[in-house]
Coordinates of C-alpha atoms and ligand atoms in Angstrom, one line a residue:
M175 CA 7.0 26.6 0.3
N176 CA 4.4 27.7 -2.3
L177 CA 1.1 28.6 -2.3
T178 CA -0.4 25.4 -3.2
M179 CA 2.0 23.6 -1.0
A180 CA 0.6 25.6 1.8
C181 CA -2.5 25.3 1.2
V182 CA -3.1 21.6 0.7
W183 CA -1.3 21.2 4.4
K184 CA -3.4 23.3 5.6
I185 CA -6.2 21.6 4.1
I186 CA -5.7 18.2 5.2
L187 CA -4.7 19.4 9.1
L188 CA -8.1 21.3 9.1
N189 CA -9.8 18.0 7.4
I190 CA -8.8 16.0 10.5
F191 CA -11.0 17.9 12.6
I192 CA -14.4 17.4 10.6
V193 CA -17.1 16.0 12.2
S194 CA -19.2 15.4 9.1
G195 CA -22.6 15.2 10.2
R196 CA -25.0 12.7 8.3
S197 CA -28.8 13.9 8.1
N198 CA -32.3 12.3 6.6
V199 CA -33.5 14.6 4.2
M200 CA -35.3 13.8 1.5
K201 CA -32.7 15.3 -1.6
G202 CA -33.8 16.4 -5.3
Y203 CA -31.2 17.2 -8.1
F204 CA -31.3 19.8 -10.5
W205 CA -29.7 21.2 -13.0
H206 CA -28.4 24.6 -13.8
I207 CA -26.9 25.7 -17.4
S208 CA -26.2 28.8 -18.5
D209 CA -24.7 30.9 -21.7
L210 CA -24.3 28.1 -24.1
H211 CA -24.0 31.2 -26.8
W212 CA -23.5 28.4 -29.7
D213 CA -21.7 29.7 -33.0
P214 CA -23.2 28.5 -35.8
S215 CA -19.9 29.5 -38.0
Y216 CA -17.5 28.0 -35.8
D217 CA -15.6 25.7 -38.7
V218 CA -12.4 23.8 -37.5
G219 CA -12.1 22.9 -40.9
S220 CA -11.6 26.4 -42.5
N221 CA -8.5 27.8 -43.4
S222 CA -8.8 30.9 -42.1
A223 CA -6.7 32.5 -39.2
S224 CA -9.9 32.6 -37.4
K225 CA -12.3 30.1 -37.3
C226 CA -15.7 31.4 -35.7
A227 CA -17.7 35.0 -36.1
S228 CA -17.2 35.7 -32.6
S229 CA -14.1 35.6 -32.3
G230 CA -14.4 38.9 -33.9
G231 CA -11.1 38.2 -36.0
R232 CA -8.8 37.2 -32.8
P233 CA -6.6 34.5 -33.7
T234 CA -7.4 30.6 -32.9
P235 CA -4.3 28.3 -33.4
N236 CA -5.8 26.1 -31.3
A237 CA -9.5 25.6 -32.8
G238 CA -10.5 22.2 -31.9
R239 CA -13.2 20.1 -32.2
F240 CA -15.1 21.4 -29.0
G241 CA -14.2 25.3 -29.2
D242 CA -11.6 27.1 -29.0
Y243 CA -11.5 30.2 -25.6
S244 CA -11.5 33.1 -28.4
C245 CA -15.1 31.8 -29.9
D246 CA -18.1 30.7 -28.6
S247 CA -19.6 27.3 -28.2
P248 CA -19.9 24.8 -31.5
W249 CA -22.2 22.5 -31.9
T250 CA -19.9 19.7 -31.2
L251 CA -19.7 21.5 -27.5
I252 CA -23.2 22.0 -27.2
N253 CA -23.7 18.2 -27.8
S254 CA -21.2 17.0 -25.3
T255 CA -22.6 19.4 -23.1
L256 CA -26.0 17.8 -23.1
S257 CA -24.5 14.4 -23.5
A258 CA -22.7 14.9 -19.9
M259 CA -25.6 15.9 -18.3
R260 CA -27.5 12.9 -19.4
G261 CA -24.6 10.7 -18.2
I262 CA -24.0 12.3 -15.1
L263 CA -28.0 12.6 -14.0
P264 CA -30.1 11.9 -16.6
D265 CA -33.6 12.3 -14.8
P266 CA -33.4 15.1 -12.6
D267 CA -36.0 16.4 -11.1
F268 CA -36.2 19.6 -13.9
I269 CA -33.8 21.8 -15.4
I270 CA -32.5 25.4 -14.7
W271 CA -31.4 27.2 -18.2
T272 CA -31.0 30.8 -17.4
G273 CA -30.5 31.8 -21.4
D274 CA -27.4 33.6 -24.1
D275 CA -28.2 31.5 -26.7
T276 CA -26.6 33.4 -29.8
P277 CA -23.1 34.0 -30.3
H278 CA -21.6 37.4 -29.4
V279 CA -21.1 38.8 -33.0
P280 CA -22.5 42.3 -34.2
D281 CA -25.9 42.8 -34.5
E282 CA -26.0 42.9 -38.6
Q283 CA -25.0 39.5 -38.4
L284 CA -27.5 38.0 -36.8
G285 CA -31.5 39.3 -36.9
V286 CA -35.0 38.0 -35.8
E287 CA -35.2 34.8 -38.0
P288 CA -31.4 33.5 -36.9
V289 CA -31.9 34.4 -33.4
L290 CA -35.2 32.3 -32.9
R291 CA -33.4 29.4 -34.8
I292 CA -30.5 29.6 -32.3
I293 CA -33.3 29.7 -29.6
G294 CA -35.3 27.1 -31.2
N295 CA -32.0 24.6 -32.0
L296 CA -31.2 24.6 -28.2
T297 CA -34.8 24.0 -27.2
H298 CA -34.8 21.0 -29.3
I299 CA -31.6 19.7 -28.0
I300 CA -32.7 20.1 -24.6
K301 CA -36.3 18.8 -25.1
T302 CA -34.4 15.9 -26.9
T303 CA -32.0 15.1 -24.6
F304 CA -34.3 15.3 -21.4
P305 CA -37.9 14.7 -23.2
N306 CA -39.9 14.1 -19.9
T307 CA -38.1 16.9 -17.5
K308 CA -39.4 20.2 -16.8
V309 CA -37.2 23.2 -17.6
Y310 CA -37.7 26.8 -16.1
S311 CA -35.8 28.8 -18.6
A312 CA -35.2 32.6 -18.7
M313 CA -34.2 35.0 -21.5
G314 CA -30.6 36.4 -21.6
N315 CA -29.9 39.6 -23.1
H316 CA -28.1 37.6 -26.6
D317 CA -31.8 36.4 -26.9
Y318 CA -33.5 39.5 -28.5
H319 CA -32.7 41.2 -31.8
P320 CA -30.8 43.6 -31.2
K321 CA -29.3 42.6 -28.6
N322 CA -30.3 44.1 -24.9
Q323 CA -33.0 45.8 -26.4
M324 CA -35.6 44.1 -24.5
P325 CA -38.9 45.6 -24.7
P326 CA -41.3 46.2 -22.1
E327 CA -44.4 45.5 -23.3
K328 CA -45.8 42.4 -26.1
N329 CA -43.4 41.5 -29.6
N330 CA -42.9 39.2 -31.3
I331 CA -40.0 37.5 -30.0
Y332 CA -41.1 36.8 -26.8
E333 CA -44.3 35.8 -28.5
Q334 CA -42.0 33.1 -30.4
T335 CA -40.2 32.4 -28.0
A336 CA -43.0 31.2 -25.5
N337 CA -44.2 29.3 -28.3
L338 CA -41.2 27.7 -28.5
W339 CA -41.3 26.8 -25.0
H340 CA -44.6 25.9 -25.0
D341 CA -44.2 22.2 -23.4
W342 CA -42.1 23.8 -20.5
L343 CA -45.3 26.6 -19.5
H344 CA -48.2 26.7 -18.0
A345 CA -50.7 28.4 -19.7
A346 CA -51.2 31.3 -17.3
S347 CA -46.8 31.5 -17.6
K348 CA -47.3 31.8 -21.1
E349 CA -49.4 35.0 -21.1
T350 CA -47.4 37.1 -18.9
F351 CA -44.2 36.0 -21.2
K352 CA -45.8 37.5 -24.0
I353 CA -46.6 40.8 -22.1
G354 CA -42.6 40.6 -19.9
G355 CA -40.7 37.3 -20.8
Y356 CA -41.3 36.6 -17.3
Y357 CA -43.5 33.9 -15.3
T358 CA -44.5 31.8 -12.1
E359 CA -45.5 28.5 -11.4
K360 CA -45.7 25.9 -9.1
L361 CA -42.7 24.4 -8.7
L362 CA -43.4 20.9 -10.4
N363 CA -47.3 21.5 -10.0
Q364 CA -46.5 20.8 -6.1
T365 CA -48.0 22.4 -3.1
G366 CA -46.0 24.6 -1.4
F367 CA -43.3 25.2 -4.0
R368 CA -42.9 28.1 -6.4
V369 CA -40.3 29.1 -9.0
V370 CA -40.6 32.6 -9.9
V371 CA -38.7 33.2 -13.4
L372 CA -37.6 37.2 -14.5
N373 CA -36.6 38.9 -17.0
T374 CA -33.8 41.0 -15.6
N375 CA -32.6 42.2 -19.0
L376 CA -35.9 44.8 -18.6
Y377 CA -32.9 46.5 -16.1
Y378 CA -29.9 46.2 -17.9
D379 CA -28.3 49.4 -18.5
Q380 CA -27.9 48.7 -22.3
N381 CA -31.4 48.1 -22.9
K382 CA -32.4 51.9 -23.9
L383 CA -36.0 51.1 -24.1
T384 CA -36.2 50.6 -20.3
E385 CA -34.2 53.6 -19.1
N386 CA -36.9 56.1 -18.2
I387 CA -39.2 53.9 -16.9
K388 CA -40.0 53.1 -13.1
D389 CA -41.3 49.4 -13.4
P390 CA -40.8 48.4 -16.8
A391 CA -43.5 45.8 -17.4
D392 CA -44.7 45.9 -14.4
Q393 CA -42.0 43.0 -13.5
F394 CA -41.5 44.4 -9.9
S395 CA -45.4 45.4 -8.8
W396 CA -46.1 41.6 -10.0
A397 CA -43.2 40.0 -8.4
D398 CA -44.2 41.6 -5.1
K399 CA -47.1 40.4 -5.5
V400 CA -46.7 36.8 -6.4
L401 CA -44.3 36.5 -3.4
Q402 CA -46.8 38.0 -1.0
D403 CA -49.2 35.3 -2.0
A404 CA -46.6 32.8 -1.9
A405 CA -45.9 33.4 1.7
K406 CA -49.7 33.6 2.4
N407 CA -49.6 30.4 1.2
N408 CA -46.9 29.2 2.9
E409 CA -45.0 28.4 -0.6
K410 CA -41.3 28.0 -0.6
V411 CA -39.6 30.1 -3.7
Y412 CA -36.7 29.7 -6.3
I413 CA -36.5 33.0 -7.7
I414 CA -34.2 32.3 -12.0
G415 CA -33.1 35.0 -14.2
H416 CA -29.8 36.5 -16.2
V417 CA -28.2 39.7 -15.9
P418 CA -27.6 39.4 -12.0
P419 CA -27.8 43.0 -10.0
G420 CA -24.8 44.2 -8.1
F421 CA -21.1 44.4 -9.3
F422 CA -18.9 41.8 -11.9
E423 CA -16.5 40.2 -9.8
K424 CA -13.8 40.7 -12.8
K425 CA -13.9 44.3 -13.1
R426 CA -14.3 47.0 -10.6
D427 CA -17.3 49.7 -10.6
K428 CA -18.8 47.2 -13.3
A429 CA -22.4 46.8 -12.2
W430 CA -25.2 45.9 -14.7
F431 CA -28.6 47.1 -13.5
R432 CA -29.3 50.5 -13.4
K433 CA -29.0 52.3 -9.9
E434 CA -33.0 52.7 -8.9
F435 CA -33.4 48.7 -10.4
N436 CA -30.6 47.6 -8.4
K437 CA -32.1 48.8 -5.5
R438 CA -35.7 47.6 -6.4
Y439 CA -34.4 44.2 -7.0
I440 CA -32.6 44.2 -3.4
D441 CA -35.3 45.6 -2.0
L442 CA -38.1 42.7 -3.2
I443 CA -35.5 40.4 -2.0
Q444 CA -34.9 41.7 1.3
K445 CA -38.7 42.1 1.8
H446 CA -39.2 38.3 0.8
S447 CA -36.3 36.4 1.8
A448 CA -38.1 34.5 4.4
I449 CA -39.6 32.4 2.0
I450 CA -36.7 32.6 -0.8
Q451 CA -34.4 29.5 -1.1
G452 CA -32.2 30.3 -3.7
Q453 CA -31.6 32.9 -6.4
F454 CA -30.3 31.4 -10.0
F455 CA -28.6 33.5 -12.5
G456 CA -26.0 33.6 -15.4
H457 CA -24.4 36.5 -17.6
H458 CA -21.2 36.3 -16.0
H459 CA -19.5 33.1 -17.3
T460 CA -18.3 33.1 -14.3
D461 CA -18.9 30.7 -11.2
S462 CA -19.8 33.3 -8.3
I463 CA -22.2 33.7 -5.2
R464 CA -23.9 37.2 -4.9
M465 CA -24.9 38.0 -0.9
F466 CA -28.0 39.5 0.6
Y467 CA -28.3 41.1 3.8
S468 CA -30.5 42.2 6.1
S469 CA -30.8 45.7 7.0
K470 CA -29.4 44.4 10.7
G471 CA -26.8 43.3 9.0
S472 CA -27.6 39.2 8.8
P473 CA -27.4 37.0 6.1
I474 CA -31.0 36.4 4.7
S475 CA -30.3 34.9 0.9
A476 CA -27.6 33.9 -1.7
M477 CA -27.2 34.3 -5.5
F478 CA -26.0 31.3 -7.5
L479 CA -23.8 32.4 -10.2
A480 CA -23.4 29.4 -12.8
P481 CA -20.6 29.2 -15.1
G482 CA -21.0 29.5 -18.6
V483 CA -20.8 26.7 -21.3
T484 CA -19.1 28.9 -24.0
P485 CA -15.4 29.4 -23.0
W486 CA -15.2 32.9 -25.0
I487 CA -12.7 35.2 -23.5
T488 CA -14.7 38.4 -22.9
T489 CA -13.7 41.1 -24.5
L490 CA -14.9 43.9 -22.0
P491 CA -12.4 46.2 -22.1
G492 CA -10.5 46.2 -18.3
V493 CA -10.8 42.0 -18.3
I494 CA -7.8 40.7 -19.3
D495 CA -8.0 36.9 -20.2
G496 CA -11.8 36.7 -18.9
G497 CA -12.0 32.8 -20.0
N498 CA -13.4 29.8 -18.9
N499 CA -14.0 26.5 -19.1
P500 CA -17.4 25.0 -20.0
G501 CA -18.9 24.3 -16.6
I502 CA -22.8 22.9 -15.5
R503 CA -23.6 22.5 -12.4
M504 CA -25.9 20.0 -10.0
F505 CA -28.1 21.3 -7.1
E506 CA -28.9 18.8 -4.5
Y507 CA -31.8 20.3 -2.5
D508 CA -34.1 19.4 0.4
T509 CA -37.4 18.0 -1.4
K510 CA -39.6 19.5 1.7
T511 CA -37.9 22.8 2.2
L512 CA -35.8 23.8 -1.1
L513 CA -33.1 24.3 1.1
I514 CA -30.0 24.1 -1.3
K515 CA -27.7 20.8 0.3
D516 CA -25.3 21.0 -2.1
I517 CA -23.8 22.1 -5.6
I518 CA -21.1 20.5 -7.4
T519 CA -20.5 21.8 -10.6
Y520 CA -19.0 19.7 -13.4
Y521 CA -16.7 21.2 -16.2
M522 CA -14.9 19.8 -19.7
N523 CA -10.9 20.9 -20.0
L524 CA -11.0 22.2 -23.5
T525 CA -7.1 22.2 -23.9
Y526 CA -7.5 18.5 -22.6
S527 CA -10.6 17.9 -24.9
N528 CA -9.5 19.3 -27.9
V529 CA -6.1 17.5 -28.0
V530 CA -6.7 14.0 -26.1
H531 CA -10.3 13.2 -25.8
E532 CA -13.3 14.4 -24.8
R533 CA -13.9 14.8 -20.9
W534 CA -16.1 15.9 -18.2
E535 CA -15.1 15.7 -14.7
K536 CA -16.4 16.9 -11.6
E537 CA -14.7 20.0 -10.7
Y538 CA -15.5 20.6 -6.8
R539 CA -18.5 19.8 -4.3
L540 CA -19.4 23.2 -2.6
T541 CA -20.1 21.2 1.1
E542 CA -16.7 19.5 0.3
A543 CA -14.0 22.5 -1.2
F544 CA -15.3 25.3 1.2
R545 CA -16.2 22.9 4.6
V546 CA -20.0 23.9 5.3
P547 CA -22.9 22.0 5.9
D548 CA -25.1 23.0 3.1
A549 CA -25.8 26.4 0.6
S550 CA -27.7 27.9 3.0
P551 CA -27.2 32.2 3.5
A552 CA -25.5 31.5 6.7
S553 CA -23.5 28.2 5.3
M554 CA -22.4 31.0 1.9
H555 CA -21.8 34.2 4.4
R556 CA -19.1 31.5 6.1
V557 CA -17.8 30.8 2.2
M558 CA -17.8 34.3 2.0
E559 CA -15.9 34.9 4.5
R560 CA -13.2 32.3 4.5
I561 CA -12.3 33.3 0.5
S562 CA -12.3 36.7 2.1
S563 CA -10.1 36.3 4.9
D564 CA -8.0 33.1 3.7
K565 CA -5.5 33.3 0.9
C566 CA -5.8 29.9 0.5
Y567 CA -9.9 29.5 -0.3
L568 CA -9.5 32.9 -1.8
Q569 CA -7.2 30.9 -4.6
K570 CA -9.5 27.8 -4.7
Y571 CA -12.5 29.7 -5.3
Y572 CA -10.5 32.0 -8.0
E573 CA -10.0 29.3 -10.0
F574 CA -13.7 28.0 -9.6
N575 CA -14.3 31.2 -11.0
S576 CA -12.9 30.9 -14.3
V577 CA -13.7 27.4 -14.2
N578 CA -9.7 26.0 -13.8
Y579 CA -9.6 28.4 -17.2
D580 CA -7.1 31.4 -15.0
L581 CA -4.7 29.5 -12.4
T582 CA -2.8 32.4 -11.7
E583 CA -2.7 33.8 -8.5
C584 CA -5.3 35.9 -7.0
H585 CA -3.7 39.0 -5.5
A586 CA -4.8 42.0 -3.5
D587 CA -6.7 43.9 -6.4
C588 CA -8.5 41.2 -7.7
R589 CA -9.6 39.9 -3.7
V590 CA -10.9 43.3 -3.0
D591 CA -12.4 42.7 -6.8
H592 CA -14.2 39.3 -5.6
V593 CA -15.0 39.8 -1.9
C594 CA -17.0 43.1 -2.3
A595 CA -18.6 41.7 -5.9
M596 CA -20.0 38.6 -3.7
R597 CA -20.8 40.6 -0.6
E598 CA -22.3 43.6 -1.1
V599 CA -24.5 44.1 -4.3
D600 CA -25.7 47.9 -3.5
F601 CA -23.9 50.1 -5.4
E602 CA -23.3 51.9 -1.9
A603 CA -21.8 49.4 0.0
Y604 CA -19.9 47.9 -2.7
E605 CA -17.9 51.3 -3.1
K606 CA -17.8 51.2 0.6
C607 CA -15.9 47.4 0.5
V608 CA -13.8 48.7 -1.9
V609 CA -12.2 51.6 -0.3
K610 CA -12.2 49.6 3.4
E611 CA -10.9 46.4 1.7
G612 CA -8.2 48.1 -0.1
G613 CA -7.1 49.5 3.0
S614 CA -4.0 46.2 3.5
F615 CA -4.1 45.1 7.1
T616 CA -7.2 43.7 8.4
A617 CA -7.4 41.5 11.0
P618 CA -8.7 38.8 9.2
V619 CA -5.9 39.2 6.8
L620 CA -3.3 39.6 9.9
F621 CA -5.0 36.8 11.7
T622 CA -4.5 34.2 8.3
L623 CA -1.0 35.3 7.8
L624 CA -0.4 34.3 11.6
L625 CA -2.4 31.0 10.9
S626 CA -0.3 30.3 7.9
L627 CA 2.7 31.2 9.4
M628 CA 1.8 28.2 12.5
L629 CA 1.1 25.7 9.9
S630 CA 4.1 25.8 7.9
L631 CA 6.0 25.6 11.2
L632 CA 4.2 23.1 12.3
C633 CA 4.6 21.1 8.9
F634 CA 7.8 21.6 8.1
N635 CA 10.0 21.6 11.3
Ligands
NAG907 C1 -23.5 13.9 -30.1 O1 -23.4 13.3 -29.1 C2 -23.4 11.7 -29.0 C3 -23.2 11.3 -27.7 O2 -22.0 11.4 -27.3 C4 -22.9 11.5 -30.5 O3 -23.4 10.3 -30.6 C5 -23.3 12.2 -31.9 O4 -22.5 11.7 -32.6 C6 -23.1 13.7 -31.3 N1 -23.6 14.2 -32.8 C7 -22.7 15.1 -33.0 C8 -23.5 16.1 -34.0 O5 -21.6 15.5 -32.0
NAG908 C1 -31.6 24.4 -36.3 O1 -32.9 24.6 -36.6 C2 -33.1 24.4 -37.9 C3 -34.6 24.7 -37.8 O2 -35.3 25.7 -37.6 C4 -32.7 23.1 -38.8 O3 -33.0 23.6 -39.9 C5 -31.2 22.5 -38.0 O4 -30.8 21.6 -38.9 C6 -30.8 23.0 -37.0 N1 -29.8 22.6 -36.8 C7 -28.8 22.3 -36.1 C8 -27.8 22.1 -35.9 O5 -29.9 21.2 -35.0
NAG909 C1 -49.3 21.2 -13.8 O1 -50.6 21.8 -13.9 C2 -50.9 22.8 -15.3 C3 -52.0 23.5 -14.9 O2 -52.5 23.8 -13.6 C4 -51.7 21.6 -15.9 O3 -52.0 21.9 -16.8 C5 -50.3 20.4 -16.0 O4 -50.8 18.9 -17.1 C6 -50.1 20.0 -15.0 N1 -48.5 19.3 -15.4 C7 -48.6 17.5 -14.7 C8 -47.3 17.7 -15.3 O5 -48.7 17.2 -13.5
NAG910 C1 -6.2 20.8 -19.0 O1 -5.2 20.1 -19.8 C2 -4.4 20.5 -19.9 C3 -4.1 20.0 -21.8 O2 -3.9 18.4 -21.1 C4 -3.1 20.9 -18.9 O3 -2.3 20.7 -19.6 C5 -3.6 21.4 -17.8 O4 -3.3 21.2 -16.6 C6 -5.6 21.1 -17.5 N1 -6.0 22.1 -16.9 C7 -6.6 21.4 -15.5 C8 -7.2 22.5 -14.8 O5 -6.2 20.3 -14.9
ZN911 ZN1 -23.6 35.3 -21.9
ZN912 ZN1 -25.6 37.4 -21.1

């Protein structure tokens, strides 16, 4: 019996015992999209071997109308993504857009003007598709020229971007945005709810301008104050940003933040976790979560990493075949508490759409796929534990991670990379996790093996 069959049987058996609870909460819905990375050079009609600048010379024999796994998004994919969103949920309460708009090409092929034009084009299509929807938009490390070099002070690109996003920003938001690329507002102007949009590109280790600065653009002290005031005012908060803290699950030991910034970010979340109801980030182009725990070890916050729209296979050394299908996701939330009730991820099978016809489909619903009641920190901790201790959940998670692009089996090392990245955002705790999980037969693994054995006996005797 292969892994897939064993898992199918197991899920069927487990589902017999589900008692599904219905509740009467007032539900709202919003979209989260990330990493659109439009490549204006994409050209299916061209005769050259590579059809786009972002392939960096990699061959693209299957380049189609909606894109290629070696390229960033063609305009048809951007347009198709926005059409799909409008088709599935035309009137969301709001949209979270976590940046990275430009193609992966050398700086020399871009410039301030092209970067701003691309941000402008994407802003325009989002605005025309959702003319009456509030968008909370964070800058990505690719939304600057030269890329990654976000200054901790006033500059032309923050200013121009604030102008492009004029309709989405309150006057006070525009002011802080121009200084540091961050802002806060009441969520949809409602009392008791708040969003904090951060510019975590300031903490990226590739950013040379913030290397020796303790608190770039005073963002940490600003965020601390904002969250302190929010607590005083009994507000619930969503945190939005692009580059996440912690580690990349597809490459062992690969962190993005500088060490001291990583620590300070965790401190901020720990201090204010009582009011934070979700963190929404991108940058990985993969679908994953990051858990935050109290000093006593209880789950206090979950960060949701949205898959990218671009299918681009990363050129990061050490990552093998790191592509993804274009993904978008819808959140269901409790409008009284901002608790995340569910997450539904939709995707385009790029191969299928290129060959047969344009198609977006549901990939999975969190509560169904992982059998949890909602996406609270406690539930996400259970999801993580299931992935960690059960091969079937690990494999399912692994396929979702690349939005059904990489369907190979996630073996022992792969399990360690993913589980430790999800569980430990802190640098030292991550290292410890890698050592601990790397040692083979832990109790949960043994338990899973036993359970699988029992289930297979049950099914096939
Ligand atoms: C964008 O999508 C709409 C709706 O699917 C379609 O009518 C239009 O032709 C598309 N435009 C481009 C440039 O692909
Ligand atoms: C992008 O924006 C520029 C103006 O800044 C416009 O000329 C161009 O047609 C736009 N391209 C697309 C594909 O919308
Ligand atoms: C929200 O409040 C701001 C300032 O308080 C105001 O400028 C804006 O028009 C309001 N927006 C809506 C949609 O009510
Ligand atoms: C995507 O589409 C291709 C071509 O139709 C198909 O071979 C592949 O199995 C599909 N992938 C998934 C995850 O459905
Ligand atoms: Zn990106
Ligand atoms: Zn990025």
